[in-house]
Amino acid sequence: MADLVYLNGEFLPLAEAKVSVLDRGFLFGDGVYEVIPAYAGKLFRLEDHIQRLNNSLAGIRLPVSQTLADWKAIFQPMLDNSKDQYIYLQVTRGYAAKRDHGFPEQIVPTIFAMCSEIKPFAGRLTGVKALTLDDNRWQLCNLKAITLLGNILLRQAALDENCAEALLVRDGHVVEGAASNVFAVIDGVLVTPPKSHHILPGITRDVILEIAAANEIPFREANIGLEELRSATEIWVASSTREIVPIIECDGVAVGNGKPGPVWERLDHLFQTYKLSLA
Ligand code: PDD
């Protein structure tokens, strides 16, 4: 079913998929989403993504009835096993007859899913530049909310400076990227901030920590102060669509020797091998 999207129980061409302007997703950004990679037609860590979706839905008090099997049945027909793709899934609090901040009495969630090709991110192999910026987002960053204005303004501010990602700083600590989790190699140890309401619990982040543990790569989950970040020999950002991307310059200063580092090279190789083993 090439080029079909899913909307509220139907598969239909993208151009025919329409929602009301009174949908609370449109009016309030009242909804949550997931981005789930699928390599050669196999959904990557689907259970983890659905668990995170359920946490996001519970966090915004929006119950849905879909089970893991129901979600699979929605995603599978959109996949092509000759491609690497990702599913974008969005669930909003649906249509309400009038605009009112309070939840409507009757809620029928709007459920939308589409599938796009994953184009390899060129910066993964070369490394990219990043900029640290003050994290001015809200306090519920652990929920994958569609309300991404904070994130997009921060990402765009980085792009405007020829950087591929913004590294967000809250209370003197780098917490995550505008659309990624952050890692640094400090004194030979791979460090990433612990899960909290200041970061999205990334699925790629979990996989990286599992791979590090299984391969005796020393790591810890700990806060990273700005000064520590400056002393890092490697900095990476990680997400489902870009995978593990080395940062070779941060705030105009080279990270390490200004090239992707040896810990990244090892972990990236292990990550690629793990991906292929599931496909
Ligand atoms: N974003 N932190 C933020 C703020 C993110 O938006 C993302 C991913 C991540 C990494 O999560 P994961 O490894 O599960 O992709 C961390 C997706 C890709 C997006 O918004 O398109």
PDB file of C-alpha atoms and ligand atoms in Angstrom:
ATOM      1  CA  MET A   1       0.000   0.000   0.000  1.00  0.00           C
ATOM      2  CA  ALA A   2       2.524   2.558  -1.179  1.00  0.00           C
ATOM      3  CA  ASP A   3       1.884   6.211  -0.313  1.00  0.00           C
ATOM      4  CA  LEU A   4      -1.157   5.439   1.783  1.00  0.00           C
ATOM      5  CA  VAL A   5      -1.518   6.981   5.212  1.00  0.00           C
ATOM      6  CA  TYR A   6      -3.687   5.881   8.114  1.00  0.00           C
ATOM      7  CA  LEU A   7      -6.349   8.170   9.554  1.00  0.00           C
ATOM      8  CA  ASN A   8      -8.990   7.120  12.079  1.00  0.00           C
ATOM      9  CA  GLY A   9      -9.496   3.541  10.921  1.00  0.00           C
ATOM     10  CA  GLU A  10      -8.838   3.979   7.193  1.00  0.00           C
ATOM     11  CA  PHE A  11      -5.896   3.746   4.827  1.00  0.00           C
ATOM     12  CA  LEU A  12      -6.111   6.489   2.215  1.00  0.00           C
ATOM     13  CA  PRO A  13      -3.928   8.627  -0.075  1.00  0.00           C
ATOM     14  CA  LEU A  14      -2.156  11.467   1.745  1.00  0.00           C
ATOM     15  CA  ALA A  15      -4.017  14.134  -0.238  1.00  0.00           C
ATOM     16  CA  GLU A  16      -7.335  12.726   0.975  1.00  0.00           C
ATOM     17  CA  ALA A  17      -6.367  12.563   4.664  1.00  0.00           C
ATOM     18  CA  LYS A  18      -8.089  15.552   6.270  1.00  0.00           C
ATOM     19  CA  VAL A  19      -8.863  16.612   9.842  1.00  0.00           C
ATOM     20  CA  SER A  20     -11.104  19.396  11.069  1.00  0.00           C
ATOM     21  CA  VAL A  21      -9.654  22.813  11.929  1.00  0.00           C
ATOM     22  CA  LEU A  22     -11.432  22.294  15.256  1.00  0.00           C
ATOM     23  CA  ASP A  23      -9.196  19.310  16.014  1.00  0.00           C
ATOM     24  CA  ARG A  24      -7.451  20.028  19.327  1.00  0.00           C
ATOM     25  CA  GLY A  25      -4.169  18.974  17.765  1.00  0.00           C
ATOM     26  CA  PHE A  26      -4.493  21.909  15.349  1.00  0.00           C
ATOM     27  CA  LEU A  27      -5.915  24.444  17.824  1.00  0.00           C
ATOM     28  CA  PHE A  28      -3.870  23.617  20.936  1.00  0.00           C
ATOM     29  CA  GLY A  29      -1.108  21.191  19.962  1.00  0.00           C
ATOM     30  CA  ASP A  30      -3.056  18.865  22.257  1.00  0.00           C
ATOM     31  CA  GLY A  31      -1.548  15.497  21.387  1.00  0.00           C
ATOM     32  CA  VAL A  32       1.460  13.218  21.435  1.00  0.00           C
ATOM     33  CA  TYR A  33       3.507  11.395  18.798  1.00  0.00           C
ATOM     34  CA  GLU A  34       6.038   8.684  18.091  1.00  0.00           C
ATOM     35  CA  VAL A  35       8.719   8.190  15.451  1.00  0.00           C
ATOM     36  CA  ILE A  36       9.434   4.492  14.924  1.00  0.00           C
ATOM     37  CA  PRO A  37      12.129   3.305  12.507  1.00  0.00           C
ATOM     38  CA  ALA A  38      11.578   0.214  10.377  1.00  0.00           C
ATOM     39  CA  TYR A  39      14.593  -1.392   8.747  1.00  0.00           C
ATOM     40  CA  ALA A  40      13.801  -3.574   5.719  1.00  0.00           C
ATOM     41  CA  GLY A  41      10.172  -3.681   6.823  1.00  0.00           C
ATOM     42  CA  LYS A  42      10.931  -4.639  10.478  1.00  0.00           C
ATOM     43  CA  LEU A  43       9.809  -2.197  13.135  1.00  0.00           C
ATOM     44  CA  PHE A  44      12.749  -1.357  15.418  1.00  0.00           C
ATOM     45  CA  ARG A  45      12.094  -1.772  19.179  1.00  0.00           C
ATOM     46  CA  LEU A  46       8.342  -1.444  18.601  1.00  0.00           C
ATOM     47  CA  GLU A  47       7.435  -2.515  22.151  1.00  0.00           C
ATOM     48  CA  ASP A  48       9.639   0.237  23.605  1.00  0.00           C
ATOM     49  CA  HIS A  49       8.123   2.875  21.333  1.00  0.00           C
ATOM     50  CA  ILE A  50       4.586   1.800  22.241  1.00  0.00           C
ATOM     51  CA  GLN A  51       5.479   1.778  25.938  1.00  0.00           C
ATOM     52  CA  ARG A  52       6.750   5.365  25.574  1.00  0.00           C
ATOM     53  CA  LEU A  53       3.598   6.288  23.615  1.00  0.00           C
ATOM     54  CA  ASN A  54       1.472   4.893  26.440  1.00  0.00           C
ATOM     55  CA  ASN A  55       3.490   6.929  28.978  1.00  0.00           C
ATOM     56  CA  SER A  56       2.975  10.074  26.883  1.00  0.00           C
ATOM     57  CA  LEU A  57      -0.769   9.362  26.552  1.00  0.00           C
ATOM     58  CA  ALA A  58      -1.088   8.765  30.300  1.00  0.00           C
ATOM     59  CA  GLY A  59       0.918  11.956  30.912  1.00  0.00           C
ATOM     60  CA  ILE A  60      -1.626  14.033  28.966  1.00  0.00           C
ATOM     61  CA  ARG A  61      -4.619  12.042  30.330  1.00  0.00           C
ATOM     62  CA  LEU A  62      -5.713  10.742  26.930  1.00  0.00           C
ATOM     63  CA  PRO A  63      -6.799   7.098  27.024  1.00  0.00           C
ATOM     64  CA  VAL A  64      -6.807   5.062  23.799  1.00  0.00           C
ATOM     65  CA  SER A  65      -7.881   1.448  23.359  1.00  0.00           C
ATOM     66  CA  GLN A  66      -5.237   0.278  20.848  1.00  0.00           C
ATOM     67  CA  THR A  67      -3.083  -2.687  21.881  1.00  0.00           C
ATOM     68  CA  LEU A  68       0.395  -3.474  20.601  1.00  0.00           C
ATOM     69  CA  ALA A  69      -1.188  -5.840  18.048  1.00  0.00           C
ATOM     70  CA  ASP A  70      -3.592  -3.090  16.909  1.00  0.00           C
ATOM     71  CA  TRP A  71      -0.701  -0.669  16.363  1.00  0.00           C
ATOM     72  CA  LYS A  72       1.215  -3.330  14.428  1.00  0.00           C
ATOM     73  CA  ALA A  73      -1.798  -3.877  12.176  1.00  0.00           C
ATOM     74  CA  ILE A  74      -1.900  -0.137  11.465  1.00  0.00           C
ATOM     75  CA  PHE A  75       1.828   0.205  10.704  1.00  0.00           C
ATOM     76  CA  GLN A  76       2.599  -3.019   8.846  1.00  0.00           C
ATOM     77  CA  PRO A  77       0.630  -2.310   5.627  1.00  0.00           C
ATOM     78  CA  MET A  78       2.540   0.958   5.139  1.00  0.00           C
ATOM     79  CA  LEU A  79       5.989  -0.686   5.259  1.00  0.00           C
ATOM     80  CA  ASP A  80       8.135  -1.763   2.326  1.00  0.00           C
ATOM     81  CA  ASN A  81      10.726  -4.428   3.096  1.00  0.00           C
ATOM     82  CA  SER A  82      13.110  -3.111   0.437  1.00  0.00           C
ATOM     83  CA  LYS A  83      13.541   0.214   2.261  1.00  0.00           C
ATOM     84  CA  ASP A  84      14.524   1.800   5.549  1.00  0.00           C
ATOM     85  CA  GLN A  85      11.594   3.870   6.723  1.00  0.00           C
ATOM     86  CA  TYR A  86      10.023   5.403   9.776  1.00  0.00           C
ATOM     87  CA  ILE A  87       6.453   5.544  10.977  1.00  0.00           C
ATOM     88  CA  TYR A  88       5.216   8.897  12.248  1.00  0.00           C
ATOM     89  CA  LEU A  89       2.256   8.358  14.576  1.00  0.00           C
ATOM     90  CA  GLN A  90       0.237  11.189  16.073  1.00  0.00           C
ATOM     91  CA  VAL A  91      -2.631  10.935  18.538  1.00  0.00           C
ATOM     92  CA  THR A  92      -4.563  14.096  19.416  1.00  0.00           C
ATOM     93  CA  ARG A  93      -7.461  14.778  21.780  1.00  0.00           C
ATOM     94  CA  GLY A  94      -9.618  14.968  18.655  1.00  0.00           C
ATOM     95  CA  TYR A  95     -12.400  17.191  17.435  1.00  0.00           C
ATOM     96  CA  ALA A  96     -14.388  19.407  19.805  1.00  0.00           C
ATOM     97  CA  ALA A  97     -17.392  21.450  18.655  1.00  0.00           C
ATOM     98  CA  LYS A  98     -15.998  24.574  20.260  1.00  0.00           C
ATOM     99  CA  ARG A  99     -12.588  25.883  21.247  1.00  0.00           C
ATOM    100  CA  ASP A 100     -12.258  25.497  24.995  1.00  0.00           C
ATOM    101  CA  HIS A 101      -9.080  24.891  26.985  1.00  0.00           C
ATOM    102  CA  GLY A 102     -10.758  22.318  29.255  1.00  0.00           C
ATOM    103  CA  PHE A 103     -11.095  18.764  27.953  1.00  0.00           C
ATOM    104  CA  PRO A 104     -14.368  18.096  26.085  1.00  0.00           C
ATOM    105  CA  GLU A 105     -16.779  15.631  27.702  1.00  0.00           C
ATOM    106  CA  GLN A 106     -16.816  13.260  24.748  1.00  0.00           C
ATOM    107  CA  ILE A 107     -13.345  12.528  23.397  1.00  0.00           C
ATOM    108  CA  VAL A 108     -12.671  10.619  20.195  1.00  0.00           C
ATOM    109  CA  PRO A 109      -8.898  10.773  19.637  1.00  0.00           C
ATOM    110  CA  THR A 110      -7.636  11.575  16.154  1.00  0.00           C
ATOM    111  CA  ILE A 111      -5.152   8.890  15.140  1.00  0.00           C
ATOM    112  CA  PHE A 112      -2.886   9.548  12.198  1.00  0.00           C
ATOM    113  CA  ALA A 113       0.084   7.537  10.930  1.00  0.00           C
ATOM    114  CA  MET A 114       2.273   7.892   7.869  1.00  0.00           C
ATOM    115  CA  CYS A 115       5.431   6.256   6.630  1.00  0.00           C
ATOM    116  CA  SER A 116       8.491   7.991   5.149  1.00  0.00           C
ATOM    117  CA  GLU A 117      11.831   6.805   3.872  1.00  0.00           C
ATOM    118  CA  ILE A 118      14.815   7.238   6.209  1.00  0.00           C
ATOM    119  CA  LYS A 119      17.449   9.047   4.186  1.00  0.00           C
ATOM    120  CA  PRO A 120      20.881   8.411   5.745  1.00  0.00           C
ATOM    121  CA  PHE A 121      21.979  11.560   7.582  1.00  0.00           C
ATOM    122  CA  ALA A 122      25.242  12.613   5.899  1.00  0.00           C
ATOM    123  CA  GLY A 123      26.577  14.236   9.074  1.00  0.00           C
ATOM    124  CA  ARG A 124      26.631  10.866  10.837  1.00  0.00           C
ATOM    125  CA  LEU A 125      29.886   9.912   9.142  1.00  0.00           C
ATOM    126  CA  THR A 126      31.542  13.330   8.869  1.00  0.00           C
ATOM    127  CA  GLY A 127      30.417  14.787  12.185  1.00  0.00           C
ATOM    128  CA  VAL A 128      28.493  18.045  12.571  1.00  0.00           C
ATOM    129  CA  LYS A 129      28.659  21.343  14.448  1.00  0.00           C
ATOM    130  CA  ALA A 130      26.495  22.160  17.471  1.00  0.00           C
ATOM    131  CA  LEU A 131      25.633  25.205  19.510  1.00  0.00           C
ATOM    132  CA  THR A 132      24.725  25.326  23.214  1.00  0.00           C
ATOM    133  CA  LEU A 133      21.517  27.247  23.918  1.00  0.00           C
ATOM    134  CA  ASP A 134      19.478  27.969  27.005  1.00  0.00           C
ATOM    135  CA  ASP A 135      16.742  25.302  27.365  1.00  0.00           C
ATOM    136  CA  ASN A 136      13.621  27.431  27.488  1.00  0.00           C
ATOM    137  CA  ARG A 137      11.175  24.556  26.936  1.00  0.00           C
ATOM    138  CA  TRP A 138       8.533  23.486  29.430  1.00  0.00           C
ATOM    139  CA  GLN A 139       8.813  21.030  32.357  1.00  0.00           C
ATOM    140  CA  LEU A 140       7.304  17.949  30.682  1.00  0.00           C
ATOM    141  CA  CYS A 141      10.037  17.096  28.197  1.00  0.00           C
ATOM    142  CA  ASN A 142       9.673  13.379  29.048  1.00  0.00           C
ATOM    143  CA  LEU A 143       6.346  13.389  27.167  1.00  0.00           C
ATOM    144  CA  LYS A 144       6.598  13.191  23.381  1.00  0.00           C
ATOM    145  CA  ALA A 145       4.161  16.063  22.871  1.00  0.00           C
ATOM    146  CA  ILE A 146       3.367  17.422  19.405  1.00  0.00           C
ATOM    147  CA  THR A 147       3.681  20.923  20.905  1.00  0.00           C
ATOM    148  CA  LEU A 148       7.233  21.386  19.600  1.00  0.00           C
ATOM    149  CA  LEU A 149       7.498  25.164  19.243  1.00  0.00           C
ATOM    150  CA  GLY A 150      10.310  25.375  21.814  1.00  0.00           C
ATOM    151  CA  ASN A 151      12.257  22.603  20.091  1.00  0.00           C
ATOM    152  CA  ILE A 152      11.859  23.988  16.587  1.00  0.00           C
ATOM    153  CA  LEU A 153      12.889  27.520  17.584  1.00  0.00           C
ATOM    154  CA  LEU A 154      16.011  26.116  19.252  1.00  0.00           C
ATOM    155  CA  ARG A 155      16.835  23.846  16.290  1.00  0.00           C
ATOM    156  CA  GLN A 156      16.358  26.756  13.877  1.00  0.00           C
ATOM    157  CA  ALA A 157      18.596  29.032  15.981  1.00  0.00           C
ATOM    158  CA  ALA A 158      21.309  26.357  15.615  1.00  0.00           C
ATOM    159  CA  LEU A 159      20.692  25.989  11.861  1.00  0.00           C
ATOM    160  CA  ASP A 160      20.943  29.768  11.476  1.00  0.00           C
ATOM    161  CA  GLU A 161      24.514  29.467  12.843  1.00  0.00           C
ATOM    162  CA  ASN A 162      25.378  26.628  10.436  1.00  0.00           C
ATOM    163  CA  CYS A 163      25.044  24.053  13.194  1.00  0.00           C
ATOM    164  CA  ALA A 164      23.089  20.809  12.844  1.00  0.00           C
ATOM    165  CA  GLU A 165      21.854  20.656  16.429  1.00  0.00           C
ATOM    166  CA  ALA A 166      21.310  22.780  19.534  1.00  0.00           C
ATOM    167  CA  LEU A 167      22.588  21.339  22.829  1.00  0.00           C
ATOM    168  CA  LEU A 168      20.185  22.537  25.490  1.00  0.00           C
ATOM    169  CA  VAL A 169      21.455  23.799  28.821  1.00  0.00           C
ATOM    170  CA  ARG A 170      19.311  23.924  31.951  1.00  0.00           C
ATOM    171  CA  ASP A 171      20.696  25.012  35.335  1.00  0.00           C
ATOM    172  CA  GLY A 172      24.257  24.775  34.036  1.00  0.00           C
ATOM    173  CA  HIS A 173      23.845  21.211  32.699  1.00  0.00           C
ATOM    174  CA  VAL A 174      23.452  20.028  29.125  1.00  0.00           C
ATOM    175  CA  VAL A 175      20.267  17.948  29.053  1.00  0.00           C
ATOM    176  CA  GLU A 176      19.617  16.905  25.450  1.00  0.00           C
ATOM    177  CA  GLY A 177      19.500  18.175  21.881  1.00  0.00           C
ATOM    178  CA  ALA A 178      16.526  19.955  20.273  1.00  0.00           C
ATOM    179  CA  ALA A 179      15.505  16.587  18.762  1.00  0.00           C
ATOM    180  CA  SER A 180      18.069  14.152  20.153  1.00  0.00           C
ATOM    181  CA  ASN A 181      19.699  12.835  23.316  1.00  0.00           C
ATOM    182  CA  VAL A 182      23.252  13.829  24.168  1.00  0.00           C
ATOM    183  CA  PHE A 183      26.340  11.782  25.057  1.00  0.00           C
ATOM    184  CA  ALA A 184      29.884  12.864  25.929  1.00  0.00           C
ATOM    185  CA  VAL A 185      33.125  10.984  26.473  1.00  0.00           C
ATOM    186  CA  ILE A 186      34.681  12.504  29.608  1.00  0.00           C
ATOM    187  CA  ASP A 187      37.913  11.061  31.054  1.00  0.00           C
ATOM    188  CA  GLY A 188      37.355   7.974  28.898  1.00  0.00           C
ATOM    189  CA  VAL A 189      33.833   7.316  30.213  1.00  0.00           C
ATOM    190  CA  LEU A 190      30.701   7.622  28.095  1.00  0.00           C
ATOM    191  CA  VAL A 191      28.287   9.903  29.978  1.00  0.00           C
ATOM    192  CA  THR A 192      24.640  10.743  29.274  1.00  0.00           C
ATOM    193  CA  PRO A 193      22.213  12.670  31.480  1.00  0.00           C
ATOM    194  CA  PRO A 194      19.872  10.477  33.564  1.00  0.00           C
ATOM    195  CA  LYS A 195      16.203  10.169  32.614  1.00  0.00           C
ATOM    196  CA  SER A 196      14.096  12.953  34.138  1.00  0.00           C
ATOM    197  CA  HIS A 197      11.277  15.255  33.116  1.00  0.00           C
ATOM    198  CA  HIS A 198      13.920  17.454  31.432  1.00  0.00           C
ATOM    199  CA  ILE A 199      14.633  14.932  28.661  1.00  0.00           C
ATOM    200  CA  LEU A 200      12.804  12.649  26.296  1.00  0.00           C
ATOM    201  CA  PRO A 201      13.697   9.050  27.173  1.00  0.00           C
ATOM    202  CA  GLY A 202      15.119   8.193  23.760  1.00  0.00           C
ATOM    203  CA  ILE A 203      14.898   4.659  22.450  1.00  0.00           C
ATOM    204  CA  THR A 204      18.233   5.126  20.636  1.00  0.00           C
ATOM    205  CA  ARG A 205      19.699   6.255  23.988  1.00  0.00           C
ATOM    206  CA  ASP A 206      18.536   3.000  25.628  1.00  0.00           C
ATOM    207  CA  VAL A 207      20.043   0.929  22.808  1.00  0.00           C
ATOM    208  CA  ILE A 208      23.383   2.783  23.100  1.00  0.00           C
ATOM    209  CA  LEU A 209      23.556   2.100  26.854  1.00  0.00           C
ATOM    210  CA  GLU A 210      22.670  -1.581  26.327  1.00  0.00           C
ATOM    211  CA  ILE A 211      25.396  -1.902  23.690  1.00  0.00           C
ATOM    212  CA  ALA A 212      27.924  -0.152  25.954  1.00  0.00           C
ATOM    213  CA  ALA A 213      27.064  -2.510  28.839  1.00  0.00           C
ATOM    214  CA  ALA A 214      27.272  -5.619  26.656  1.00  0.00           C
ATOM    215  CA  ASN A 215      30.663  -4.603  25.236  1.00  0.00           C
ATOM    216  CA  GLU A 216      32.381  -3.347  28.383  1.00  0.00           C
ATOM    217  CA  ILE A 217      32.466   0.240  27.184  1.00  0.00           C
ATOM    218  CA  PRO A 218      32.581   2.236  30.446  1.00  0.00           C
ATOM    219  CA  PHE A 219      29.530   4.462  30.835  1.00  0.00           C
ATOM    220  CA  ARG A 220      27.471   6.288  33.428  1.00  0.00           C
ATOM    221  CA  GLU A 221      24.208   8.205  33.578  1.00  0.00           C
ATOM    222  CA  ALA A 222      25.079  11.520  35.205  1.00  0.00           C
ATOM    223  CA  ASN A 223      24.555  15.240  34.790  1.00  0.00           C
ATOM    224  CA  ILE A 224      27.005  16.943  32.434  1.00  0.00           C
ATOM    225  CA  GLY A 225      28.034  20.438  33.515  1.00  0.00           C
ATOM    226  CA  LEU A 226      28.918  22.944  30.815  1.00  0.00           C
ATOM    227  CA  GLU A 227      32.577  22.918  31.924  1.00  0.00           C
ATOM    228  CA  GLU A 228      32.641  19.107  31.705  1.00  0.00           C
ATOM    229  CA  LEU A 229      31.137  19.304  28.242  1.00  0.00           C
ATOM    230  CA  ARG A 230      33.990  21.606  27.239  1.00  0.00           C
ATOM    231  CA  SER A 231      36.490  18.989  28.453  1.00  0.00           C
ATOM    232  CA  ALA A 232      34.841  16.103  26.554  1.00  0.00           C
ATOM    233  CA  THR A 233      36.970  14.325  23.954  1.00  0.00           C
ATOM    234  CA  GLU A 234      33.797  13.280  22.108  1.00  0.00           C
ATOM    235  CA  ILE A 235      30.224  14.565  22.017  1.00  0.00           C
ATOM    236  CA  TRP A 236      27.402  12.764  20.186  1.00  0.00           C
ATOM    237  CA  VAL A 237      23.700  13.255  19.678  1.00  0.00           C
ATOM    238  CA  ALA A 238      21.362  10.320  19.077  1.00  0.00           C
ATOM    239  CA  SER A 239      17.895   9.865  17.626  1.00  0.00           C
ATOM    240  CA  SER A 240      15.823   7.352  15.674  1.00  0.00           C
ATOM    241  CA  THR A 241      16.083   9.151  12.344  1.00  0.00           C
ATOM    242  CA  ARG A 242      19.723  10.347  12.437  1.00  0.00           C
ATOM    243  CA  GLU A 243      21.133   7.542  14.630  1.00  0.00           C
ATOM    244  CA  ILE A 244      24.402   8.377  16.436  1.00  0.00           C
ATOM    245  CA  VAL A 245      25.950  11.600  15.173  1.00  0.00           C
ATOM    246  CA  PRO A 246      29.339  12.885  16.332  1.00  0.00           C
ATOM    247  CA  ILE A 247      29.619  16.580  17.185  1.00  0.00           C
ATOM    248  CA  ILE A 248      33.030  17.751  15.952  1.00  0.00           C
ATOM    249  CA  GLU A 249      32.671  21.417  16.862  1.00  0.00           C
ATOM    250  CA  CYS A 250      30.702  22.935  19.729  1.00  0.00           C
ATOM    251  CA  ASP A 251      30.256  26.717  20.106  1.00  0.00           C
ATOM    252  CA  GLY A 252      32.973  27.252  17.489  1.00  0.00           C
ATOM    253  CA  VAL A 253      35.576  25.119  19.323  1.00  0.00           C
ATOM    254  CA  ALA A 254      36.790  21.728  18.035  1.00  0.00           C
ATOM    255  CA  VAL A 255      35.692  18.717  20.089  1.00  0.00           C
ATOM    256  CA  GLY A 256      38.708  16.412  20.654  1.00  0.00           C
ATOM    257  CA  ASN A 257      40.767  16.516  17.476  1.00  0.00           C
ATOM    258  CA  GLY A 258      37.830  17.843  15.463  1.00  0.00           C
ATOM    259  CA  LYS A 259      37.001  14.455  13.943  1.00  0.00           C
ATOM    260  CA  PRO A 260      34.574  11.670  14.917  1.00  0.00           C
ATOM    261  CA  GLY A 261      36.292   9.883  17.827  1.00  0.00           C
ATOM    262  CA  PRO A 262      37.226   6.246  18.478  1.00  0.00           C
ATOM    263  CA  VAL A 263      34.445   5.540  21.000  1.00  0.00           C
ATOM    264  CA  TRP A 264      31.848   6.782  18.490  1.00  0.00           C
ATOM    265  CA  GLU A 265      33.470   4.682  15.752  1.00  0.00           C
ATOM    266  CA  ARG A 266      33.209   1.549  17.899  1.00  0.00           C
ATOM    267  CA  LEU A 267      29.703   2.193  19.162  1.00  0.00           C
ATOM    268  CA  ASP A 268      28.373   3.238  15.773  1.00  0.00           C
ATOM    269  CA  HIS A 269      29.732   0.022  14.281  1.00  0.00           C
ATOM    270  CA  LEU A 270      28.107  -2.043  17.047  1.00  0.00           C
ATOM    271  CA  PHE A 271      24.834  -0.127  16.592  1.00  0.00           C
ATOM    272  CA  GLN A 272      24.800  -0.760  12.841  1.00  0.00           C
ATOM    273  CA  THR A 273      25.503  -4.460  13.417  1.00  0.00           C
ATOM    274  CA  TYR A 274      22.686  -4.661  15.985  1.00  0.00           C
ATOM    275  CA  LYS A 275      20.267  -2.969  13.557  1.00  0.00           C
ATOM    276  CA  LEU A 276      21.120  -5.415  10.779  1.00  0.00           C
ATOM    277  CA  SER A 277      20.746  -8.350  13.157  1.00  0.00           C
ATOM    278  CA  LEU A 278      17.084  -7.370  13.736  1.00  0.00           C
ATOM    279  CA  ALA A 279      16.211  -6.623  10.093  1.00  0.00           C
TER     280      ALA A 279
HETATM  281  N1  PDD B   1      12.864  13.031  18.023  1.00  0.00           N
HETATM  282  N2  PDD B   1      14.961  14.101  22.537  1.00  0.00           N
HETATM  283  C1  PDD B   1      14.106  14.786  21.762  1.00  0.00           C
HETATM  284  C2  PDD B   1      13.650  16.138  22.219  1.00  0.00           C
HETATM  285  C3  PDD B   1      13.647  14.236  20.556  1.00  0.00           C
HETATM  286  O1  PDD B   1      12.762  14.918  19.797  1.00  0.00           O
HETATM  287  C4  PDD B   1      14.128  12.955  20.145  1.00  0.00           C
HETATM  288  C5  PDD B   1      13.689  12.311  18.872  1.00  0.00           C
HETATM  289  C6  PDD B   1      15.015  12.276  20.986  1.00  0.00           C
HETATM  290  C7  PDD B   1      15.556  10.898  20.650  1.00  0.00           C
HETATM  291  O2  PDD B   1      14.574   9.898  20.827  1.00  0.00           O
HETATM  292  P1  PDD B   1      14.589   8.558  19.967  1.00  0.00           P
HETATM  293  O3  PDD B   1      15.938   7.960  20.114  1.00  0.00           O
HETATM  294  O4  PDD B   1      13.551   7.721  20.580  1.00  0.00           O
HETATM  295  O5  PDD B   1      14.311   8.939  18.529  1.00  0.00           O
HETATM  296  C8  PDD B   1      15.414  12.874  22.172  1.00  0.00           C
HETATM  297  C9  PDD B   1      12.265  12.455  16.855  1.00  0.00           C
HETATM  298  C10 PDD B   1      13.171  11.636  16.005  1.00  0.00           C
HETATM  299  C11 PDD B   1      11.495  13.527  16.106  1.00  0.00           C
HETATM  300  O6  PDD B   1      10.919  14.361  16.785  1.00  0.00           O
HETATM  301  O7  PDD B   1      11.437  13.503  14.877  1.00  0.00           O
END
